[in-house]
CSV table of C-alpha atoms in Angstrom, one decimal:
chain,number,residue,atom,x,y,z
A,1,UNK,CA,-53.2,-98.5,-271.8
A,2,UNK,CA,-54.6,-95.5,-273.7
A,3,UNK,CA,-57.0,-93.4,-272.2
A,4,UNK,CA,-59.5,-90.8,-273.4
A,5,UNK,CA,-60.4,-88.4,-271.1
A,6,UNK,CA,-63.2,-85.7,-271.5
A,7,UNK,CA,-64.2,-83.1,-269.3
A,8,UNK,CA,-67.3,-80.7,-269.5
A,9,UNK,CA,-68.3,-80.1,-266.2
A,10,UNK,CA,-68.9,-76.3,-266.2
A,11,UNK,CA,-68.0,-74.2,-269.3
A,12,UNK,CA,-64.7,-75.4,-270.6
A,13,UNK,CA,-64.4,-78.5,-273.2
A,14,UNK,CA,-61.4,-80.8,-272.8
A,15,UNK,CA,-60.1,-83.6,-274.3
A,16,UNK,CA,-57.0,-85.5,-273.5
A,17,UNK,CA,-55.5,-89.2,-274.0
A,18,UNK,CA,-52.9,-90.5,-271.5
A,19,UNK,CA,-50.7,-93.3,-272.7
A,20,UNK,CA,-49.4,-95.7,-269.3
A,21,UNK,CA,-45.7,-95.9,-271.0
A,22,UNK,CA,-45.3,-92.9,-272.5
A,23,UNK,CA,-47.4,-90.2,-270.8
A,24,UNK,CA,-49.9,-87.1,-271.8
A,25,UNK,CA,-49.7,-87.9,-275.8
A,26,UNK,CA,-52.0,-84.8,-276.3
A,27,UNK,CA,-54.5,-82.6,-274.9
A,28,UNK,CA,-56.8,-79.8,-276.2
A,29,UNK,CA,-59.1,-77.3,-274.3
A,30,UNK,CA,-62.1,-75.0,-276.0
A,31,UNK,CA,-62.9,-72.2,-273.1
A,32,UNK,CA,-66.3,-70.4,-272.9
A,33,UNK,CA,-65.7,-67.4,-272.0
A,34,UNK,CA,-66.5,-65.0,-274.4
A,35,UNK,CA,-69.7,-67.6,-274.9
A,36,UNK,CA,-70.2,-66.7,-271.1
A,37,UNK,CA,-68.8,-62.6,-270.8
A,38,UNK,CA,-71.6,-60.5,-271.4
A,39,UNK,CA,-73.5,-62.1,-268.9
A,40,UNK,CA,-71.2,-61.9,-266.3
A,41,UNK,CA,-71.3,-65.6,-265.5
A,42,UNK,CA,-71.4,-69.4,-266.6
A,43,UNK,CA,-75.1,-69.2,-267.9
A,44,UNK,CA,-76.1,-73.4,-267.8
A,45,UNK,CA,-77.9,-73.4,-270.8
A,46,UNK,CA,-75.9,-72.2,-273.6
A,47,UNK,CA,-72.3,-74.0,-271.8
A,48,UNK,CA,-74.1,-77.7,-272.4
A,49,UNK,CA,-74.7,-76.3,-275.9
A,50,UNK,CA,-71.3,-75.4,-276.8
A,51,UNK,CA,-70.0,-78.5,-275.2
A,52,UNK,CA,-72.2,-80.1,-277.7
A,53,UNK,CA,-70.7,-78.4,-280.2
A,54,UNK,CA,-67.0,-78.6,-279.7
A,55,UNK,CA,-67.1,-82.2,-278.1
A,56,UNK,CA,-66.6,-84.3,-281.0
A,57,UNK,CA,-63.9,-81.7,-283.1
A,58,UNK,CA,-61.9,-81.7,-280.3
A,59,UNK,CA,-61.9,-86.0,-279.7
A,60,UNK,CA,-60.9,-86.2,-283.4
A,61,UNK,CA,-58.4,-82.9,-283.3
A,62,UNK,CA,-56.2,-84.5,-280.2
A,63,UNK,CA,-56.6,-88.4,-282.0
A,64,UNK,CA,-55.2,-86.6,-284.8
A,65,UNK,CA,-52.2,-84.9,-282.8
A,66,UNK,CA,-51.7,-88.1,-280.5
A,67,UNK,CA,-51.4,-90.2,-284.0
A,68,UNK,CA,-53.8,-92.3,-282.9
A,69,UNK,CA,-57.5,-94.2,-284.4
A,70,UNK,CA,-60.3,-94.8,-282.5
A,71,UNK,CA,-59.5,-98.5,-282.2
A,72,UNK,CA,-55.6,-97.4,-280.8
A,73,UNK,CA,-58.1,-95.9,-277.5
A,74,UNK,CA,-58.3,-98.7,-274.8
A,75,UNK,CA,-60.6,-97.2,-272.5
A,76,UNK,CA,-62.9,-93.9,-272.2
A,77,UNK,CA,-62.7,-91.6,-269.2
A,78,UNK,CA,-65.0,-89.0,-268.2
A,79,UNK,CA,-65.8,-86.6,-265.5
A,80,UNK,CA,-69.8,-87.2,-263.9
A,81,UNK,CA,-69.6,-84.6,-261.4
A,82,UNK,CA,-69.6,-82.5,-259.4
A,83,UNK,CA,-70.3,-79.8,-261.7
A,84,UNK,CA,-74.0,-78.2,-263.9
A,85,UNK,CA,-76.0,-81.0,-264.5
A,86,UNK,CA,-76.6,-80.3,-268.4
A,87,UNK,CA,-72.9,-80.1,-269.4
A,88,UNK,CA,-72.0,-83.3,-267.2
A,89,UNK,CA,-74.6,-85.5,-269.2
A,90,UNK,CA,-72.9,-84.3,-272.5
A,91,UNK,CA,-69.9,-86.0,-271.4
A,92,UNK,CA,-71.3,-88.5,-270.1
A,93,UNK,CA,-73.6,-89.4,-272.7
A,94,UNK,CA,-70.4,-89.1,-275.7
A,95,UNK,CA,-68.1,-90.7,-273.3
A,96,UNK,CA,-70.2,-93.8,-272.6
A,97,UNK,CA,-71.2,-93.9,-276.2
A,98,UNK,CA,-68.0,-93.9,-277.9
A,99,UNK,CA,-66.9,-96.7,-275.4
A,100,UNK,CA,-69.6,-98.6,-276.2
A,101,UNK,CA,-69.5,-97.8,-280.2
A,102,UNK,CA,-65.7,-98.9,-279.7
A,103,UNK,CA,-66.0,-101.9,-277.6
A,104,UNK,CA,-63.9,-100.3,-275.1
A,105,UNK,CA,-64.1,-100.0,-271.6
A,106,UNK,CA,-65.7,-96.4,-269.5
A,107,UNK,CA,-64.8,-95.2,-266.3
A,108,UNK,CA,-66.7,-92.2,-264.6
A,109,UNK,CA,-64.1,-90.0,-262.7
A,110,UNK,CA,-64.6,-87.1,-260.2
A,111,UNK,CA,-63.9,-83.5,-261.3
A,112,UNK,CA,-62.4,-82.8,-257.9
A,113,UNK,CA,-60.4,-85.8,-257.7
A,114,UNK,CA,-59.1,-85.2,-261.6
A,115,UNK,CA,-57.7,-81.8,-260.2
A,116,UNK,CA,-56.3,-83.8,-256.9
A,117,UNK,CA,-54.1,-85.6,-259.4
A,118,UNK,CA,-53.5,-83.3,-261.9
A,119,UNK,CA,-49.8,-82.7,-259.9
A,120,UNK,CA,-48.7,-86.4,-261.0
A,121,UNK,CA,-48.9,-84.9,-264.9
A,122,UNK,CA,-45.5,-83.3,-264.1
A,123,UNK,CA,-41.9,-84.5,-263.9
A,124,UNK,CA,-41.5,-82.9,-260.1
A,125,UNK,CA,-44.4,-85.3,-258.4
A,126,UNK,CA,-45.5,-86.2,-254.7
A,127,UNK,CA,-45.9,-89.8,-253.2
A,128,UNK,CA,-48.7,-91.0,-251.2
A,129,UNK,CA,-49.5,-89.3,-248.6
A,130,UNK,CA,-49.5,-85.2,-249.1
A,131,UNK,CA,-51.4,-82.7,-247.8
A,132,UNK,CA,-53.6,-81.1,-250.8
A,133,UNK,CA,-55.0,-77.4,-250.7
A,134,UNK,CA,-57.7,-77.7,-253.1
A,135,UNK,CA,-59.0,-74.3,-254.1
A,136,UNK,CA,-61.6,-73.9,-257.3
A,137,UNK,CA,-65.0,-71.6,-257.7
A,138,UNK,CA,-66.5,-73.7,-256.0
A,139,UNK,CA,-64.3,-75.3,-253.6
A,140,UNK,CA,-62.2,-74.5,-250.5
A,141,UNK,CA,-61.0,-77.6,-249.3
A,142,UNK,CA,-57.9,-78.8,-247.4
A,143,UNK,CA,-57.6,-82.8,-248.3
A,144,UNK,CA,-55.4,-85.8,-246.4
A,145,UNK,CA,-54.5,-87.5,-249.9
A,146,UNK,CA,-53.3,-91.2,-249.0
A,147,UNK,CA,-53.8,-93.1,-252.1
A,148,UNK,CA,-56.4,-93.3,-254.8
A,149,UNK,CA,-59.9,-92.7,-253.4
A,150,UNK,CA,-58.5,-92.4,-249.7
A,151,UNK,CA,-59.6,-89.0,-249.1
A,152,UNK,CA,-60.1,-87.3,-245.9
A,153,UNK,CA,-61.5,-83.7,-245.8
A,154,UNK,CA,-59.5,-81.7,-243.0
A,155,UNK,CA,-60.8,-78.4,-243.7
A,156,UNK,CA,-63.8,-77.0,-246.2
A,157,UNK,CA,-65.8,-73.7,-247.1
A,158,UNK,CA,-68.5,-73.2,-244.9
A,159,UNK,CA,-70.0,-70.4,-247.3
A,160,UNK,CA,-68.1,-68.7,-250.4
A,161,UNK,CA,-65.1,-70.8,-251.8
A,162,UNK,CA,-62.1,-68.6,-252.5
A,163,UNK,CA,-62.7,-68.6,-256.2
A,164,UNK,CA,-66.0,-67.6,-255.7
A,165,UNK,CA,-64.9,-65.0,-253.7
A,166,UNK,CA,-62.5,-64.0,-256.3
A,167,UNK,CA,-65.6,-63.6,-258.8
A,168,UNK,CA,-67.7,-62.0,-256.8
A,169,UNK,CA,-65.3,-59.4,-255.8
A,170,UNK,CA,-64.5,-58.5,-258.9
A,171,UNK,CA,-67.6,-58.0,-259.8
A,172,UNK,CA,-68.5,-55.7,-257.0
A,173,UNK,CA,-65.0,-53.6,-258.1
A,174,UNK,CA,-66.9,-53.4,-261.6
A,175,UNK,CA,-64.0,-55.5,-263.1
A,176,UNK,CA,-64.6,-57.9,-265.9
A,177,UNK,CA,-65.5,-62.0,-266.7
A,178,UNK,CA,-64.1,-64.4,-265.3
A,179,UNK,CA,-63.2,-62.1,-262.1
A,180,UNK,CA,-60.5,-64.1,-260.5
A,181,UNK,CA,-57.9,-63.6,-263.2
A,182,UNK,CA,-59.0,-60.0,-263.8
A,183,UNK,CA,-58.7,-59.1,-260.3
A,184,UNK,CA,-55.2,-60.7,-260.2
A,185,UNK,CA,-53.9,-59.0,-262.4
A,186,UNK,CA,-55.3,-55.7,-260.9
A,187,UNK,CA,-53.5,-56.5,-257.9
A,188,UNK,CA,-50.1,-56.4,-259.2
A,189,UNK,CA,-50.6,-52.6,-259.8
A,190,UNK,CA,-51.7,-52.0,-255.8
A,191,UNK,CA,-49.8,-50.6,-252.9
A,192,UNK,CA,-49.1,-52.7,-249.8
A,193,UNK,CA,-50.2,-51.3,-246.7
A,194,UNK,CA,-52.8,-49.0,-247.9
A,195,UNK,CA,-56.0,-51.3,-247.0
A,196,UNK,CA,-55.8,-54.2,-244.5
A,197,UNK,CA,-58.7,-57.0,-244.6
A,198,UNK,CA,-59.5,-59.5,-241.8
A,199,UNK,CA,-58.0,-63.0,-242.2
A,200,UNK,CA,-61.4,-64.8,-241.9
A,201,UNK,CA,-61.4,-67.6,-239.0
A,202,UNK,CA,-57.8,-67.6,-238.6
A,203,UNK,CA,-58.3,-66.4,-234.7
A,204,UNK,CA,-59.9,-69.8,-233.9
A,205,UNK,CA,-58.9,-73.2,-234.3
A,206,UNK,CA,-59.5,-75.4,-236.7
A,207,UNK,CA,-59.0,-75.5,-240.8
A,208,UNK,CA,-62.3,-74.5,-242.4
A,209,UNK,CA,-62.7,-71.9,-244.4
A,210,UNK,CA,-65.5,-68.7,-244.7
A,211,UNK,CA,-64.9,-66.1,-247.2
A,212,UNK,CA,-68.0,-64.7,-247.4
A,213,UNK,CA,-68.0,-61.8,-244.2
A,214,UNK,CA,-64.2,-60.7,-246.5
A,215,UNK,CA,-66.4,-60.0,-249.9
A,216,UNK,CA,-68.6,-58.1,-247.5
A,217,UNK,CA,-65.5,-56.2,-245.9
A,218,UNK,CA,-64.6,-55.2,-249.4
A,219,UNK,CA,-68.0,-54.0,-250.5
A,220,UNK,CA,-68.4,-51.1,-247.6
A,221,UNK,CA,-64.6,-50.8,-248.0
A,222,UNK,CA,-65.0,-50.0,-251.9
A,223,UNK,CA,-68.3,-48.0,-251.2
A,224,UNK,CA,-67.2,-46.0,-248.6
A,225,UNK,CA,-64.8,-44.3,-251.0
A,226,UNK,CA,-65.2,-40.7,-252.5
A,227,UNK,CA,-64.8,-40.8,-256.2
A,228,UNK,CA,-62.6,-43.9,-255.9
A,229,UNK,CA,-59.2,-43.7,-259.0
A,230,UNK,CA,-58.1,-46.8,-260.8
A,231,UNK,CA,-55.1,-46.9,-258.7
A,232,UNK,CA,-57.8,-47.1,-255.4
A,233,UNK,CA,-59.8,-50.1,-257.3
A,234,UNK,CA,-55.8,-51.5,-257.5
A,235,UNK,CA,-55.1,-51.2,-254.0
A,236,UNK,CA,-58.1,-53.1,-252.8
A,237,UNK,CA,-57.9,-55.6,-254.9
A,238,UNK,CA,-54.3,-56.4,-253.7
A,239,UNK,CA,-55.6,-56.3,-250.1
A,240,UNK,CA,-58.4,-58.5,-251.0
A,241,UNK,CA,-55.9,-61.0,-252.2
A,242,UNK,CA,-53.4,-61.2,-249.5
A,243,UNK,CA,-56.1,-61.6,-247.1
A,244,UNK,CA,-57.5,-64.8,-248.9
A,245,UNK,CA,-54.0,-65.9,-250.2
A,246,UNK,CA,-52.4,-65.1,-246.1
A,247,UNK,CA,-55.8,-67.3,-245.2
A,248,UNK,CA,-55.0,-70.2,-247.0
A,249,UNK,CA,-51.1,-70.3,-245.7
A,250,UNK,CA,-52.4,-70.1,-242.4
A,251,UNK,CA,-54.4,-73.1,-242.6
A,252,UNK,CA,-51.9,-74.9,-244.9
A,253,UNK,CA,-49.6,-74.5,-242.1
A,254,UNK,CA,-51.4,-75.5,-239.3
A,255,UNK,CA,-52.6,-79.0,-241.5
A,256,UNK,CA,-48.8,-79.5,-242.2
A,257,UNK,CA,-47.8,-79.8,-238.3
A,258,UNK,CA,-51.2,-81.3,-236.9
A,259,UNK,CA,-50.6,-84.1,-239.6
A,260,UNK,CA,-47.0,-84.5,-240.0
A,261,UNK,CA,-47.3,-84.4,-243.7
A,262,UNK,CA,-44.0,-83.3,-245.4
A,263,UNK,CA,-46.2,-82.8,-249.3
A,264,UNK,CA,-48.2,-80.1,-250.2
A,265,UNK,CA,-50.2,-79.9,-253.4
A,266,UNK,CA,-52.0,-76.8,-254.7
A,267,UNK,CA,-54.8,-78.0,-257.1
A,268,UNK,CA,-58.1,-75.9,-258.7
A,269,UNK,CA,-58.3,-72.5,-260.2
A,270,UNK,CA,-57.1,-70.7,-257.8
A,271,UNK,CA,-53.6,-72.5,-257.7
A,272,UNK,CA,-52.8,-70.6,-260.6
A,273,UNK,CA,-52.4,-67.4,-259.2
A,274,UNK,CA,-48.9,-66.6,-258.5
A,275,UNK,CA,-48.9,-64.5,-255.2
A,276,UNK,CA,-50.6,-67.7,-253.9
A,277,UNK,CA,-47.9,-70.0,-255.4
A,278,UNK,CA,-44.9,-67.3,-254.3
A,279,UNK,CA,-46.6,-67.5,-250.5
A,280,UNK,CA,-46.7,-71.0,-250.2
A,281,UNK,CA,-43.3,-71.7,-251.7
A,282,UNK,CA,-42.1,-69.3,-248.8
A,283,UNK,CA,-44.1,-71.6,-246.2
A,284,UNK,CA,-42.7,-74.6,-247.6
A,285,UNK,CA,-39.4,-73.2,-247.6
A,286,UNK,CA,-39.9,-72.5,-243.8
A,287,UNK,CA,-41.3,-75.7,-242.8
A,288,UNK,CA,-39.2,-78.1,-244.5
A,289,UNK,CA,-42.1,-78.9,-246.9
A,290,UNK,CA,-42.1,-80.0,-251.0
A,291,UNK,CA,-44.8,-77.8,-252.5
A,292,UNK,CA,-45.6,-79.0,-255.5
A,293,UNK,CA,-47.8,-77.4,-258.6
A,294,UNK,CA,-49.6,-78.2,-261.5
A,295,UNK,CA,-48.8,-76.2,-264.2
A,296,UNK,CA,-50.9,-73.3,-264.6
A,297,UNK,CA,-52.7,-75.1,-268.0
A,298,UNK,CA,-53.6,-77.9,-265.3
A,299,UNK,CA,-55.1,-75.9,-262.5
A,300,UNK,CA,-58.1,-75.0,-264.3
A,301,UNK,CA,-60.7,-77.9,-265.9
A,302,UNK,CA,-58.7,-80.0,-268.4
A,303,UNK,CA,-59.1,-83.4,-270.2
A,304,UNK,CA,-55.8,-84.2,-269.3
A,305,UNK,CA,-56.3,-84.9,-265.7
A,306,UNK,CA,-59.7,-86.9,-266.3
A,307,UNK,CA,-57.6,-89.0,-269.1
A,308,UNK,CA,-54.8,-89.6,-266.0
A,309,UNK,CA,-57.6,-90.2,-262.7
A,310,UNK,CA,-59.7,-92.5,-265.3
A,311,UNK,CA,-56.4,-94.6,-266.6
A,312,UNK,CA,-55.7,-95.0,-262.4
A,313,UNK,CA,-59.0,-96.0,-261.8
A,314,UNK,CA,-59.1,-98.4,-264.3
A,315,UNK,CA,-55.9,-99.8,-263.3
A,316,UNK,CA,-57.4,-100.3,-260.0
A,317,UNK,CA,-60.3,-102.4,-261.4
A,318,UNK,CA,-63.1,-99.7,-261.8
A,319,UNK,CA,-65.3,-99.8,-264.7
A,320,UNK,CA,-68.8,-98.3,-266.1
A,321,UNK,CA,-71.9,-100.6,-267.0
A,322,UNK,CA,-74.2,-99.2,-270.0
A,323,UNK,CA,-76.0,-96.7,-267.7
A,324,UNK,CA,-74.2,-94.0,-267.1
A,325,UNK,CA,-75.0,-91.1,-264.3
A,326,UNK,CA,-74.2,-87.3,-263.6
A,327,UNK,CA,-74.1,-86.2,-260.2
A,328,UNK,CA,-73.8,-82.1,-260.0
A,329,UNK,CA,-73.2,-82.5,-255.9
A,330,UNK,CA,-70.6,-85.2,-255.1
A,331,UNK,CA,-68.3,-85.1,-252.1
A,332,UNK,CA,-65.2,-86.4,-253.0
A,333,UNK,CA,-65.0,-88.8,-249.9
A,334,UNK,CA,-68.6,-90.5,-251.2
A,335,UNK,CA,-66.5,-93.0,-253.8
A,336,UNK,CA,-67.7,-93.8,-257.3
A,337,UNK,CA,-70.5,-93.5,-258.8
């Protein structure tokens, strides 16, 4: 079976097809953000334009590099939420339509569950069950994974997700768009031991996760300097990072021994950043724990993991009548649409 898989859920365009036999056959991903940069943010309005735009070039560029015609596609995946409203219903609306046009079968798929999955695109995979730390803009989440659609949240934001707090705190060190990256990178250049951030709700129990009181931290921190240098801007940003990143491997720890998993899986945005990826390694390393990644290319919004969640779904029976529906808030553990 040949899947198409589209994703336009915030402000990136991709398009994938996933062959059952043979694998990821091609992929291609338009980002928006020099569309987005001057504004400082994903403004709703113009990233449903572009995904209008670049929707249909890039279904025909990756049939072109898979080899493939429209009538080689068996069935049409795409993501209906969660994610802006507008640029979900341009998916949605060309995914259901080319289906239909084609005679094929649609599946809806969610964005979060497309990035929960995105690990079995590699060679070095989990099995059923793992422990997932699912960390995006908009989502701090640690999920039980057990099998397709057998999700159990464990731990969630309660305010600010980490990539949000990543944004946001890059913007308040006057960095540039998209802030997470930037501020990354900026943190390479810091010194250790110069700033020290709380570790937020680590000094209670349980696994959810408030980022929110940090960004604040960092705002008198950074304000409360006298004519501040590049290498000052540098050194909080690398405390800023180790205090969400040492965060995360707190809570990824204690899920790993109150459920006995032995699989953890870093999907989202955020599980691109390598000090996060380096950390966790460590904790696996210590635990007696597989961590497993997505490639950095798969951590962020892709077509290929909507092409591989839709081809599972519709293995497992799931299909999409004529109407079709966007749903911009959509826990994960809800179901289908």
């Amino acid at each position: 079976m040949r899947v198409l898989g589209i994703e336009t859920s915030c402000d990136e365009t991709g398009v994938a097809v996933y062959d059952g036999e043979r694998g990821l056959l091609a992929h291609a991903l338009f980002s928006q953000v020099e569309l987005h940069a001057p504004y400082g943010g994903v403004v709703p309005e113009l990233a449903s334009r572009d995904h209008v735009r670049r929707l249909l070039p890039l279904i025909s560029q990756v049939l072109a590099d898979a080899q493939l015609r429209k009538q080689d596609i068996d069935a049409v995946a795409y993501t209906a939420g969660p994610g802006l409203i507008g640029a979900l219903l341009v998916g949605a609306a060309v995914g259901r339509s080319l289906a239909w046009a084609w005679q094929k079968p649609a599946v809806s798929v969610h964005h979060m569950e497309g990035h929960l999955l995105a690990v079995m695109l590699e060679t070095h995979a989990p099995s059923f069950p793992f422990l997932a730390l699912l960390v995006s803009g908009g989502h701090s989440q640690l999920v039980r994974v057990d099998g397709l659609g057998q999700y159990e949240i464990l731990g969630d934001s309660i305010d600010d997700a980490a990539g949000e707090a990543f944004d946001k705190t890059a913007k308040l060190l006057g960095l540039g768009y998209p802030g997470g990256p930037v501020l990354a990178r900026l943190a390479e250049q810091g010194q250790a031991g110069r700033f020290h951030f709380p570790r937020p709700m680590t000094q209670r129990p349980g696994l959810d996760f408030s980022f929110s009181g940090l960004k604040t931290f960092v705002m008198n921190t950074w304000q409360a300097q006298v004519d501040p240098d590049e290498q000052t801007r540098a050194d909080i940003a690398l405390a800023f990072e180790e205090a969400i990143i040492d965060t995360m491997a707190i809570k990824c720890q204690r899920a790993l021994q109150q459920t006995g998993l032995t699989q953890l899986v870093i999907a989202g945005g955020v599980g691109a950043n390598r000090r996060l990826r380096a950390v966790l390694t460590t904790l696996g390393t210590t635990l007696g724990v597989q961590v497993f990644y997505p490639r950095p290319l798969f951590c962020t919004d892709n077509g290929a993991m909507i092409a591989y969640a839709g081809y599972l779904r519709l293995l497992a029976g799931d299909r999409q009548d004529l109407a079709f529906y966007a749903r911009p808030r959509w826990p994960i553990a809800e179901g289908v649409v």
